[in-house]
Coordinates of C-alpha atoms in Angstrom, one line a residue:
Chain A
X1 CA 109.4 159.8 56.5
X2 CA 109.2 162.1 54.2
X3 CA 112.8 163.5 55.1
X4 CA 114.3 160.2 54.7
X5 CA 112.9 160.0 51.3
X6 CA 114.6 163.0 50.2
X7 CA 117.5 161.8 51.7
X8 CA 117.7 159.2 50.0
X9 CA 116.6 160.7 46.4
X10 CA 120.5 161.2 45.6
X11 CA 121.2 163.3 42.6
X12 CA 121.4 161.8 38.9
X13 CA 125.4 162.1 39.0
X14 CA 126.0 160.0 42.2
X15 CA 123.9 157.3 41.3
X16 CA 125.5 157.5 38.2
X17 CA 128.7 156.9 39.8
X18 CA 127.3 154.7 42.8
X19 CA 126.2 152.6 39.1
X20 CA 130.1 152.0 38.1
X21 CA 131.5 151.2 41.9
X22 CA 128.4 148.4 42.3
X23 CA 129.7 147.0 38.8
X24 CA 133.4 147.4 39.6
X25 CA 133.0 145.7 43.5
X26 CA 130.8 143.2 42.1
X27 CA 132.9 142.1 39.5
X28 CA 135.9 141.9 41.8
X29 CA 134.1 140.3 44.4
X30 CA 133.4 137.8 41.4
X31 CA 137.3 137.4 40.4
X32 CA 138.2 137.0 43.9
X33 CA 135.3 134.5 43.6
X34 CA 136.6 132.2 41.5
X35 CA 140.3 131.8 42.8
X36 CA 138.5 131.2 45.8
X37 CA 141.0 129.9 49.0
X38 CA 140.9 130.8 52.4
X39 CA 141.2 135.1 53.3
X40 CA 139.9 135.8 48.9
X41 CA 136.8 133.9 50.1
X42 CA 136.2 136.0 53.0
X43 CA 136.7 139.2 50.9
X44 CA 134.9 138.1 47.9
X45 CA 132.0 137.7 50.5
X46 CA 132.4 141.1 51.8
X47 CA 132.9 142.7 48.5
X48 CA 129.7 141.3 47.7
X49 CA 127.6 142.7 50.2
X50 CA 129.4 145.8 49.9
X51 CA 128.3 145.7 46.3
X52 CA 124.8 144.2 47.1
X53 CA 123.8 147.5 49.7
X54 CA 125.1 149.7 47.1
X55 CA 122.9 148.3 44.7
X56 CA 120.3 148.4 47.4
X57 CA 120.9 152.2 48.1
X58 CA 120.3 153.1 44.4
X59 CA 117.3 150.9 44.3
X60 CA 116.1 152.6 47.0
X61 CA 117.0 156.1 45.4
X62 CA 115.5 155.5 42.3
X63 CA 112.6 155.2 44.4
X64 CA 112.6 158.0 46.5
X65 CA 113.6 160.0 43.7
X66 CA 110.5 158.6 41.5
X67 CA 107.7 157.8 44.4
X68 CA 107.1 154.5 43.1
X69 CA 108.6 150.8 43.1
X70 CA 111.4 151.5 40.5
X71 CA 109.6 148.8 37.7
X72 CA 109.0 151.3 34.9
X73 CA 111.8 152.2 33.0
X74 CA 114.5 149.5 31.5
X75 CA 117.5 151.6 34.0
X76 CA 114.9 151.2 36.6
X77 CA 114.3 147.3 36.0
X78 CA 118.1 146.1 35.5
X79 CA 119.1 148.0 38.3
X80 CA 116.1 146.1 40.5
X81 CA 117.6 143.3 38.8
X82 CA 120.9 143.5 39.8
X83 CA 119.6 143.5 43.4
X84 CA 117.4 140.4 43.0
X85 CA 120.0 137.7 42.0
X86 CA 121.6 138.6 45.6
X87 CA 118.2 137.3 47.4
X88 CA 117.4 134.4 44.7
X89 CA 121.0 132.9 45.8
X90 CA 120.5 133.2 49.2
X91 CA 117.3 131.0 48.6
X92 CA 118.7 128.4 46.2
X93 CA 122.0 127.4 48.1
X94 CA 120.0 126.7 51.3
X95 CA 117.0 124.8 49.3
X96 CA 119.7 122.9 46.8
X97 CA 123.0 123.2 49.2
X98 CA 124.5 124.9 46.3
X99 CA 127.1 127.0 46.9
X100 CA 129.1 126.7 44.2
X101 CA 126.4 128.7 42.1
X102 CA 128.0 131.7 44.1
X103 CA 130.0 132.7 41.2
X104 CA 127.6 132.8 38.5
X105 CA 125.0 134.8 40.2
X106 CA 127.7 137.8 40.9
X107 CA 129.0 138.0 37.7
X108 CA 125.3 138.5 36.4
X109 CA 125.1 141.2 38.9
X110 CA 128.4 143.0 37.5
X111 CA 127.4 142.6 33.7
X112 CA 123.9 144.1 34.6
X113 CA 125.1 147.2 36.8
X114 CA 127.8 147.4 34.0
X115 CA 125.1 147.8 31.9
X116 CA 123.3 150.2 33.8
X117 CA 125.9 152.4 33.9
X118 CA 126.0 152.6 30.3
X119 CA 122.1 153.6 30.1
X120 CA 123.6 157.3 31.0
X121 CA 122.8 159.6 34.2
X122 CA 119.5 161.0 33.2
X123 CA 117.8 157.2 32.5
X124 CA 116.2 157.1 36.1
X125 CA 113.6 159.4 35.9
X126 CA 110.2 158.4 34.3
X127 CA 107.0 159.1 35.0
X128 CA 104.4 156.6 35.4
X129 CA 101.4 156.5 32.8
X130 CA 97.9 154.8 34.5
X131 CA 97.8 151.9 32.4
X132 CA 100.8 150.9 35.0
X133 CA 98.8 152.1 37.7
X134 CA 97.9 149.2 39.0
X135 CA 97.6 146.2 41.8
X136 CA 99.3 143.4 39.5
X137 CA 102.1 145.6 38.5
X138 CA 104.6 144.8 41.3
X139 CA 103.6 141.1 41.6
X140 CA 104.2 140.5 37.7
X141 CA 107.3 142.4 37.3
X142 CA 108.7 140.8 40.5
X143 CA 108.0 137.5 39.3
X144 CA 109.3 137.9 36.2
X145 CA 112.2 139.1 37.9
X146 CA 113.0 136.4 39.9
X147 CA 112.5 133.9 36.8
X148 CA 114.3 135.7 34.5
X149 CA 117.3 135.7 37.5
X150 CA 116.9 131.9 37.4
X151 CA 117.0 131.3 34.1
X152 CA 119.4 133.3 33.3
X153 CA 122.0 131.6 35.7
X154 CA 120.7 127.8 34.2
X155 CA 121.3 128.9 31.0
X156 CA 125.2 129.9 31.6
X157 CA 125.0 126.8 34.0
X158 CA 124.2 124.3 30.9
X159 CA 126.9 126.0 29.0
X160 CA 129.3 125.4 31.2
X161 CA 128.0 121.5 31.9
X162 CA 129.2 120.9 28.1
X163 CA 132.7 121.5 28.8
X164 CA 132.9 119.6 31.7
X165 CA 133.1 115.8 32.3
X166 CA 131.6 113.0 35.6
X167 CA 130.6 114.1 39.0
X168 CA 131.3 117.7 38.2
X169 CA 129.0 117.6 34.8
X170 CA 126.2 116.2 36.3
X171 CA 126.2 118.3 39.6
X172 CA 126.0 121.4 37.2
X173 CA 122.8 119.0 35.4
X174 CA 121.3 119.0 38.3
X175 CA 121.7 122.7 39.1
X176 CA 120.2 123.5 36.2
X177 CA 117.1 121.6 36.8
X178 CA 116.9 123.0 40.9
X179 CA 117.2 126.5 39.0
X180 CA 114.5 126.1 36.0
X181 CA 111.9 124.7 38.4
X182 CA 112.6 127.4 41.1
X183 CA 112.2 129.8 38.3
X184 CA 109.6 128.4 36.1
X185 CA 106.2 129.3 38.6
X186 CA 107.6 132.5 38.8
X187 CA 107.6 132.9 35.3
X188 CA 103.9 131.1 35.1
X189 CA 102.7 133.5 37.7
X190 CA 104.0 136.7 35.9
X191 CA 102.8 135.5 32.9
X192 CA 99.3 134.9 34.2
X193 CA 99.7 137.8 36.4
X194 CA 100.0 139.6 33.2
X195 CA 96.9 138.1 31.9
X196 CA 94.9 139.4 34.5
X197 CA 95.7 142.8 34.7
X198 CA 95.7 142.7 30.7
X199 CA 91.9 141.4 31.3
X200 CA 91.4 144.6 33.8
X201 CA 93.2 147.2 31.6
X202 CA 92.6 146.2 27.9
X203 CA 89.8 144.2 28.4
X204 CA 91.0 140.7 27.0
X205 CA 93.5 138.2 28.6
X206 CA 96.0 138.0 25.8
X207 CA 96.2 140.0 23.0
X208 CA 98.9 138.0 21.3
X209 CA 101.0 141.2 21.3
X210 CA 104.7 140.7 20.4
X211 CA 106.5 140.7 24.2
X212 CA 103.2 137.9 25.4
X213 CA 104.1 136.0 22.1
X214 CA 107.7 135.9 23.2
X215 CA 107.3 134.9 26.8
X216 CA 104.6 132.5 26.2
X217 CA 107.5 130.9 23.7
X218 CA 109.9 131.4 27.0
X219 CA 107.6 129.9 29.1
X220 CA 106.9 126.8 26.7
X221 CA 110.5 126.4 26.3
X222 CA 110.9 126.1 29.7
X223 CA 107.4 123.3 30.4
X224 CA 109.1 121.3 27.1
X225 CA 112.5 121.0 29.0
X226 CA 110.9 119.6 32.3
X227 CA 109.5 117.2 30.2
X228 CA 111.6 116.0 28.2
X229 CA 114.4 115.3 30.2
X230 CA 112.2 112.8 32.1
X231 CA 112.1 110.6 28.5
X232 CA 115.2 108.1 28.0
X233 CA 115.6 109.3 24.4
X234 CA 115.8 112.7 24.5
X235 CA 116.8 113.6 28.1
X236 CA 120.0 114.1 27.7
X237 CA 119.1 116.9 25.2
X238 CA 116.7 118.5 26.7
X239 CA 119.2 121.2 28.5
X240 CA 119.8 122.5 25.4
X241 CA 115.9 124.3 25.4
X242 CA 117.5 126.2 28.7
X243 CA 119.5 128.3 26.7
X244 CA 117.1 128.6 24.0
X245 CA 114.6 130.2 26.8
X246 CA 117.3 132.1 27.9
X247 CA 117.7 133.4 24.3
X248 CA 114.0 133.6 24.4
X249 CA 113.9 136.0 27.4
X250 CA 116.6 138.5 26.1
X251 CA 114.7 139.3 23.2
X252 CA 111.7 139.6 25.1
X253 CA 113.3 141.4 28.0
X254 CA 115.0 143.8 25.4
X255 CA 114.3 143.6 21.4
X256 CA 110.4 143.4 21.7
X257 CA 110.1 147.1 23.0
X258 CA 112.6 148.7 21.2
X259 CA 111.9 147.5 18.2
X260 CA 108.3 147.5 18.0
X261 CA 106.9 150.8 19.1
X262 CA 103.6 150.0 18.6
X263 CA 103.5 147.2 21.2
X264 CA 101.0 148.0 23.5
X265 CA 103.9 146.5 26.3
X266 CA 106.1 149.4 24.9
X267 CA 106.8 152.0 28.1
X268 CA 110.7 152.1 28.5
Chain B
X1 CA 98.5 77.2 41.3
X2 CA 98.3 78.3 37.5
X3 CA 95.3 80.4 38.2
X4 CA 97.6 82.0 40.9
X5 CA 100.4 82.4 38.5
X6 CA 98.4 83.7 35.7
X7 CA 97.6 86.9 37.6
X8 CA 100.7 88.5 37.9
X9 CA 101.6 87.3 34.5
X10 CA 98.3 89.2 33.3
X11 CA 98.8 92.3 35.7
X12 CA 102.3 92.7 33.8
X13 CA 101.5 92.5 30.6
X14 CA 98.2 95.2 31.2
X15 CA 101.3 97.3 32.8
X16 CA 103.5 96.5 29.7
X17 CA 100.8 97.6 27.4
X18 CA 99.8 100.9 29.7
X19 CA 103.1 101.6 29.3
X20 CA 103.2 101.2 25.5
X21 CA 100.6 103.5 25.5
X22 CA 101.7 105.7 27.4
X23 CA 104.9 106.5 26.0
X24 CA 102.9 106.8 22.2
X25 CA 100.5 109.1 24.1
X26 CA 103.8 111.2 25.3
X27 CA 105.4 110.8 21.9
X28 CA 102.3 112.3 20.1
X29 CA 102.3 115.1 23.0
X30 CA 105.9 116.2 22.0
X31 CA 105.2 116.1 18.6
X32 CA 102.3 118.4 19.1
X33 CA 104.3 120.6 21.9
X34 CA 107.2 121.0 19.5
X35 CA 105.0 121.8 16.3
X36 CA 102.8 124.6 18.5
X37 CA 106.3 125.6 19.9
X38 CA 108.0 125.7 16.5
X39 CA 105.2 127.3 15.1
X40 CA 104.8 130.5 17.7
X41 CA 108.2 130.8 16.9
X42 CA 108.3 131.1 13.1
X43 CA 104.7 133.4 13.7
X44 CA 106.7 135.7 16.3
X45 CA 110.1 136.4 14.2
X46 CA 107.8 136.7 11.2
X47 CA 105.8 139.3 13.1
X48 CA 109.3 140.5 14.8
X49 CA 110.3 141.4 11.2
X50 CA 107.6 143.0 10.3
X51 CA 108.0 145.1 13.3
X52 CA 104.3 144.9 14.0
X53 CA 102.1 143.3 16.6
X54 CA 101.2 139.7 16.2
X55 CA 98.0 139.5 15.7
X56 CA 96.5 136.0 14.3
X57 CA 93.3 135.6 14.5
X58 CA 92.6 132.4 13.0
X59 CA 95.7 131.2 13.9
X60 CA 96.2 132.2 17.2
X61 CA 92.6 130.2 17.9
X62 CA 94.2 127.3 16.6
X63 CA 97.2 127.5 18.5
X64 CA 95.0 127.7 21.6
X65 CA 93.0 124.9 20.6
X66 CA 96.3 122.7 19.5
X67 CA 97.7 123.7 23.1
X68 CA 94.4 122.1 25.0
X69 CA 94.6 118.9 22.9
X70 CA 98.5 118.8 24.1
X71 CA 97.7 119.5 28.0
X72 CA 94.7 117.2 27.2
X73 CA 96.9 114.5 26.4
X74 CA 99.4 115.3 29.0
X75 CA 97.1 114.8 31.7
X76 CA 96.2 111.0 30.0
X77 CA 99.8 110.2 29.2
X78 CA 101.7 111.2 32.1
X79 CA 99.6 110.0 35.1
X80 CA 102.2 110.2 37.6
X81 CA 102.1 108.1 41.1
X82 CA 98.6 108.7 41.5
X83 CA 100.0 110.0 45.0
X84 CA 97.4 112.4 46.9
X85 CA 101.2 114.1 46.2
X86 CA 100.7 115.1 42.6
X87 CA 97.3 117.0 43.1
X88 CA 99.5 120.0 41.7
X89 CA 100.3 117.9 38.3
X90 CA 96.6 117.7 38.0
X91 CA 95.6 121.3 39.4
X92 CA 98.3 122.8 36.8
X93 CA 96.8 120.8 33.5
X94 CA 93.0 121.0 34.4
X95 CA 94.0 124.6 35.2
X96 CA 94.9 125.2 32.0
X97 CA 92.1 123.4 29.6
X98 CA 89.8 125.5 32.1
X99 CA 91.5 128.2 31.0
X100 CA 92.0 127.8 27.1
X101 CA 88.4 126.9 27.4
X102 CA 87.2 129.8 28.6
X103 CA 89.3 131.8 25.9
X104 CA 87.4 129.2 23.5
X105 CA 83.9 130.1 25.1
X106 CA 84.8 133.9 24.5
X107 CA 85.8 134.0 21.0
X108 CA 82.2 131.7 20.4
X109 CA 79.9 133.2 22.6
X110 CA 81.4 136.7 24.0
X111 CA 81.6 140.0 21.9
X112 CA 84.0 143.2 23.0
X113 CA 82.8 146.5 21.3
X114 CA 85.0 150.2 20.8
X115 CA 82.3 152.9 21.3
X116 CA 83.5 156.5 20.6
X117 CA 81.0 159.1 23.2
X118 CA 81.6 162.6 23.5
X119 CA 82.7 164.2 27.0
X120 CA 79.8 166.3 27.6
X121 CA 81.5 168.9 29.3
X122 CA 83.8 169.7 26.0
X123 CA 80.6 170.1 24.0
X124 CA 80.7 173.7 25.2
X125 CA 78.6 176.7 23.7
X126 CA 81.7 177.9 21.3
X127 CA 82.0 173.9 20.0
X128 CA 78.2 174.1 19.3
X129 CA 78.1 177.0 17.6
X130 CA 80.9 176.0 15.4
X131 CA 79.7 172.6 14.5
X132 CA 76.6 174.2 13.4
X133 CA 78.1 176.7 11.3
X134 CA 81.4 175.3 9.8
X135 CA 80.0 171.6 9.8
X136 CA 76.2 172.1 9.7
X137 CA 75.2 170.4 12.6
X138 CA 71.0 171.4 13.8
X139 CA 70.0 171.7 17.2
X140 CA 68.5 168.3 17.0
X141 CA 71.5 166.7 15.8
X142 CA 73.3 168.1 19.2
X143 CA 70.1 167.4 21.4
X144 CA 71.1 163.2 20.0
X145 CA 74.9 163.9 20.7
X146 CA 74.1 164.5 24.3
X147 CA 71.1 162.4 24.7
X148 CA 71.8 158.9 26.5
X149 CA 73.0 155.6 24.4
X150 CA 71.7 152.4 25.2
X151 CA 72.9 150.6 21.5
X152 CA 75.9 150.5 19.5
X153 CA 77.2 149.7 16.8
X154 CA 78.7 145.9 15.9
X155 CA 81.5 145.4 13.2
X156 CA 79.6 144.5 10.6
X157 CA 77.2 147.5 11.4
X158 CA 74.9 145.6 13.4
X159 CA 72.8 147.7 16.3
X160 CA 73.7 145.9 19.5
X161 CA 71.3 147.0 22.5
X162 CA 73.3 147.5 26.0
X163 CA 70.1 147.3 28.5
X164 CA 71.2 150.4 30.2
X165 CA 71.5 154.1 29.3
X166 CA 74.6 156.0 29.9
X167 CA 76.7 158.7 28.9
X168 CA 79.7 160.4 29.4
X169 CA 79.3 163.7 31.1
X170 CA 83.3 164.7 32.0
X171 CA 86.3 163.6 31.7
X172 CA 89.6 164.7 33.6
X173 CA 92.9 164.3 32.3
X174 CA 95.4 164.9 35.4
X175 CA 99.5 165.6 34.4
X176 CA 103.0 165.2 35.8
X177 CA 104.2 168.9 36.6
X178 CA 108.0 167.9 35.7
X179 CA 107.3 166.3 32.2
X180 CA 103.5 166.9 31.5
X181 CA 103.3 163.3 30.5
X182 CA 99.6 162.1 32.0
X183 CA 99.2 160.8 35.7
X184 CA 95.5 160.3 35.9
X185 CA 92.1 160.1 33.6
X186 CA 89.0 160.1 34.9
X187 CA 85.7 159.8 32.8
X188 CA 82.6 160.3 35.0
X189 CA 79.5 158.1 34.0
X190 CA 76.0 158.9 34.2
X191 CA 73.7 156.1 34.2
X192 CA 69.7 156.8 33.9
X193 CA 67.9 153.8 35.4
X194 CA 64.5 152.5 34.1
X195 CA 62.6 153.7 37.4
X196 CA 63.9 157.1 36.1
X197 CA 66.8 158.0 38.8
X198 CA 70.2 158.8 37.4
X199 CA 73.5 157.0 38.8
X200 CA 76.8 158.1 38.4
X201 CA 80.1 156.2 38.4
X202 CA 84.1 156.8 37.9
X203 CA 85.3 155.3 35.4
X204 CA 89.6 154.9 35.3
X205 CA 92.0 152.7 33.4
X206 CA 92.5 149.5 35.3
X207 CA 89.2 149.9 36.6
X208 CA 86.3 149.0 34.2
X209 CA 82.9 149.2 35.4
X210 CA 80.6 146.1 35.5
X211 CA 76.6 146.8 34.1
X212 CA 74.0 144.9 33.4
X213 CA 76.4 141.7 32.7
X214 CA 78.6 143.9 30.3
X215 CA 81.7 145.8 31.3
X216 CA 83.1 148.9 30.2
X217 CA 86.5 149.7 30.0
X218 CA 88.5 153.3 29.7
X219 CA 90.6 152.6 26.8
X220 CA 91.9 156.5 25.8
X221 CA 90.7 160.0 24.6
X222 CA 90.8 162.0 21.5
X223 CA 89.7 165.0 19.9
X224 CA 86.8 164.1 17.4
X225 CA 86.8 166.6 13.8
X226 CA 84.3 168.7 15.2
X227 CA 86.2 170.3 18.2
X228 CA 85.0 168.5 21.1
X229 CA 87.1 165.6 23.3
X230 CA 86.0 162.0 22.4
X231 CA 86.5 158.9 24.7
X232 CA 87.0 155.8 23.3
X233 CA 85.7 152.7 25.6
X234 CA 85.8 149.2 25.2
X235 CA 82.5 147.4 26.0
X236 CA 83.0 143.7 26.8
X237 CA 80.3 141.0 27.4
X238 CA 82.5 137.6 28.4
X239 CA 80.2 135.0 29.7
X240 CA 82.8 132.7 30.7
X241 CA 85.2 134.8 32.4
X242 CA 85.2 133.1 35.8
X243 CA 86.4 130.2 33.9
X244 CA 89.5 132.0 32.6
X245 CA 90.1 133.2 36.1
X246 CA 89.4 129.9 37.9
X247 CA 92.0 128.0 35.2
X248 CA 94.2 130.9 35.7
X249 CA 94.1 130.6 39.9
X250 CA 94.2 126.9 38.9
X251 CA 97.3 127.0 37.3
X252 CA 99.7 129.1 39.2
X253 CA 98.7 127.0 42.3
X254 CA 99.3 123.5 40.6
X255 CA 102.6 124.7 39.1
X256 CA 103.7 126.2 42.9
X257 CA 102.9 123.1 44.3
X258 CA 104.8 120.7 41.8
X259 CA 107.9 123.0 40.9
X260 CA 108.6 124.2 44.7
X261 CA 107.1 121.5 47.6
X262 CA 109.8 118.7 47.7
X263 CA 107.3 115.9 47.6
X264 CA 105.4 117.2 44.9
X265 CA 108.1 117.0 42.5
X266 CA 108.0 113.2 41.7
X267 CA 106.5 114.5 38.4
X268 CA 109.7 116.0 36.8
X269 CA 111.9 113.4 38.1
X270 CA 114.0 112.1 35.7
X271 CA 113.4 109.0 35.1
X272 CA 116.6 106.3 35.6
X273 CA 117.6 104.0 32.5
X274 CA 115.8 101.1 33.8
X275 CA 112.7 102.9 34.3
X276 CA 112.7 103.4 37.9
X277 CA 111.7 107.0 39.1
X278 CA 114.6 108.8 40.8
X279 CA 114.5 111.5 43.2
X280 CA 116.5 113.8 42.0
X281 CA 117.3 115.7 44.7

């Protein structure tokens, strides 16, 4: 076992480079995507389990290389990232029969690996303080994960409704709801997930630090569009708080720990 | 026959005024959702640009209250089909008033402490002497440093008896070779027990240790002024923690079981102009 680990723990270089090829195939695999007819279907698919293993194999790396679930570092959680919009699709077009969502997912997977690239060669390594040591860490940063993945995609999805008229408009509607509540217990359970080990570790639930401020805000976001869209007068609004949360998510996904040091959520 | 026909008549206008009510009931809620919602939001960028941690006390209680009196009024206003279906709407919102109460119950009745103890084992025979020549320590005010605690001290100075004795008599600190940033720490516990036998427990981060209705938690370590290694611990008495836990289990079940089982969804169905509930699948 212990050979295939090392193995697998590929130098900072090559996944460096393995970073740019996943971005490159998956966002050709996304152009082919689009134009979308008869053999460019078949080798968007292709391209995109090509780029989908790749992303895999440096998942998998950063692992080996690490010798724990690859959750720690920002390089460590957009690359994870990258890998779980591949599974969450697989799961939405056979709940929701939604296979024209295809697009949107890849080119989320492209602008993330994209950005991984850009976090350098020597991002991967980081060691693994005991506060993260612990049973909820997986659980809550996988489910925020998969939310994030979902939200995400709605958000672009509600764009894109607004520039579209009919049948076409209200099928992306409707994606956008199948997507926010797939993703929203998700984000419920990592936020509560989060609670709990905050209640092991620091000794209190919620601490009303900066990054739980901002995903409590995501998460309310989210719980006010599901329930406004069921009122006559403001339904047709209500998509609009998608991309707020989405908004809501990047900051606390990015600008909470890197601009405030002191957050006690501050690791990467 | 107008007996008969007055029935119905009566039945719809009860249901025309339920359903007055309810949608001032849900209007009320949004108003209070939006204003919490608004609110967080101004309180986070604030804190955001003040590049500090948000911390409210006041208000943050009376967000937490404001959010119970919203669920609270959730659960009256949007009674759904009353369908065995929707046990998940109501497992959800109960979930969370359990919850927010419990938080309420804490910040009334609970208490969590910092307690600064010296690691033992760092009060070594050079420390001593050196605290009782450069800072003018005695032998007795050692003998008290290493004796066991069974108080502390409150906020406001107040002495706050633990019912148990402790003390901390080592505490490891275990590294990363590559970067020497800290794998493991480890303070050991010694417990002496009224019938006069001594105990000793672990004590790690994630890991707090549960005595005499209290727990103590491993928050970090620091050198104190006089030379020896100090660990800082958080002591916690929450009396209402199960109920946080229960509203917290609550919760993520109700909201699994409306968001993602197909029949529990009639909830966030849109509704259709006329006020018929669609599925919206």
């Amino acid at each position: 076992m212990s050979d295939i680990l090392s193995v697998l723990a590929l130098s900072d270089s090559i996944r460096h480079i393995l970073s740019l090829v996943c971005a490159v195939v998956y966002l050709s695999a996304f152009a082919t995507c689009v134009v979308s007819s008869g053999k460019l279907k078949k080798i968007s698919s292709l391209m995109w389990g090509v780029g989908t293993a790749i992303n895999g194999l440096i998942v998998v790396s950063n692992w080996a290389v690490n010798g724990y679930m690859p959750f720690v570092s920002m390089y460590q959680v957009l690359t994870f990232l990258g890998l779980t919009y591949y599974f969450v699709y697989v799961y939405i077009s056979r709940r929701f029969s939604s296979e024209f969502l295809r697009p949107y997912f890849i080119l989320f997977q492209g602008v993330i690996l994209t950005g991984v690239f850009f976090m350098g060669k020597t991002a991967s390594a980081w060691s693994f303080p005991p506060a993260l040591q612990s049973a909820y860490f997986i659980p809550h940063v996988l489910s925020y994960m998969i939310s994030y993945t979902l939200v995400a995609v709605s958000a672009l999805i509600c764009i894109i409704s607004f520039f579209l008229k009919g049948e076409n408009r209200l099928r992306h509607e409707k994606a956008v709801y199948h997507l926010v509540i797939t993703g929203f217990p998700f984000m419920v359970l990592g936020m509560f997930l989060g609670a709990l080990w905050a209640n092991a570790c620091w000794g209190s639930f919620w601490s009303w630090d900066l990054k739980e401020t901002w995903s409590l805000l995501t998460v309310m976001t989210l719980s006010s569009y599901l329930h406004l869209r069921r009122t006559e007068a403001f339904g047709k609004y209500a998509k609009v708080l998608v991309i707020f949360a989405f908004i809501f998510e990047i900051i606390t996904l990015f600008f909470v720990g890197m601009f405030d040091e002191s957050s006690i959520h501050s690791y990467s | 026959m107008s007996s008969r026909k007055s029935v119905p008549s009566d039945k719809a206008s009860a249901a025309k005024t339920a359903g007055r009510l309810n949608k001032r009931l849900a209007n009320a809620l949004y108003i209070i959702l939006g204003a919490v919602t608004i609110a967080l939001l101004i309180m986070t960028v604030y804190a955001s640009a003040q590049g500090q941690n948000a911390d409210y006390p006041i208000v943050s209680a009376v967000v937490f209250v404001f959010l119970g009196g919203a669920l609270a009024v959730s659960v009256v206003a949007f009674n759904p089909q009353k369908s065995i279906y929707d046990i998940g709407f109501y497992l959800l919102h109960v979930g969370i008033v359990i919850f927010i109460s419990g938080m309420i119950i804490f910040a009334v009745r609970g208490s969590s402490h910092y307690v600064a103890l010296p690691d033992l084992s760092s009060v070594t025979e050079e420390v001593e002497n050196q605290m009782k020549s450069t800072y003018g320590w005695s032998d007795k005010d050692i003998d008290r440093l290493r004796s066991y605690r069974n108080q502390i001290a409150g906020e406001n100075g107040e002495i706050i008896d633990l019912g148990f004795n402790f003390r901390i008599t080592d505490f490891d600190t275990e590294y990363y070779e590559d970067d020497k940033s800290v794998k493991h720490y480890e303070a050991s516990l010694e417990f002496f027990l009224n019938d006069g036998t001594i105990e000793t427990e672990s004590l790690t981060v994630n890991h707090p240790i549960y005595r005499g209705g209290l727990k103590i938690y491993l928050m970090n370590v620091g050198l104190s002024p006089y030379g020896y290694e100090q660990v800082n611990l958080l002591i916690k008495n929450d009396p209402a923690e199960f109920l946080s836990v229960a509203g917290i289990i609550l919760t993520i079940l109700g909201t699994f079981m409306m968001c993602l089982l197909p029949k529990q969804m009639s909830y966030f169905r849109k509704k259709a102009s006329k006020g018929e509930v669609t599925p919206n699948e």
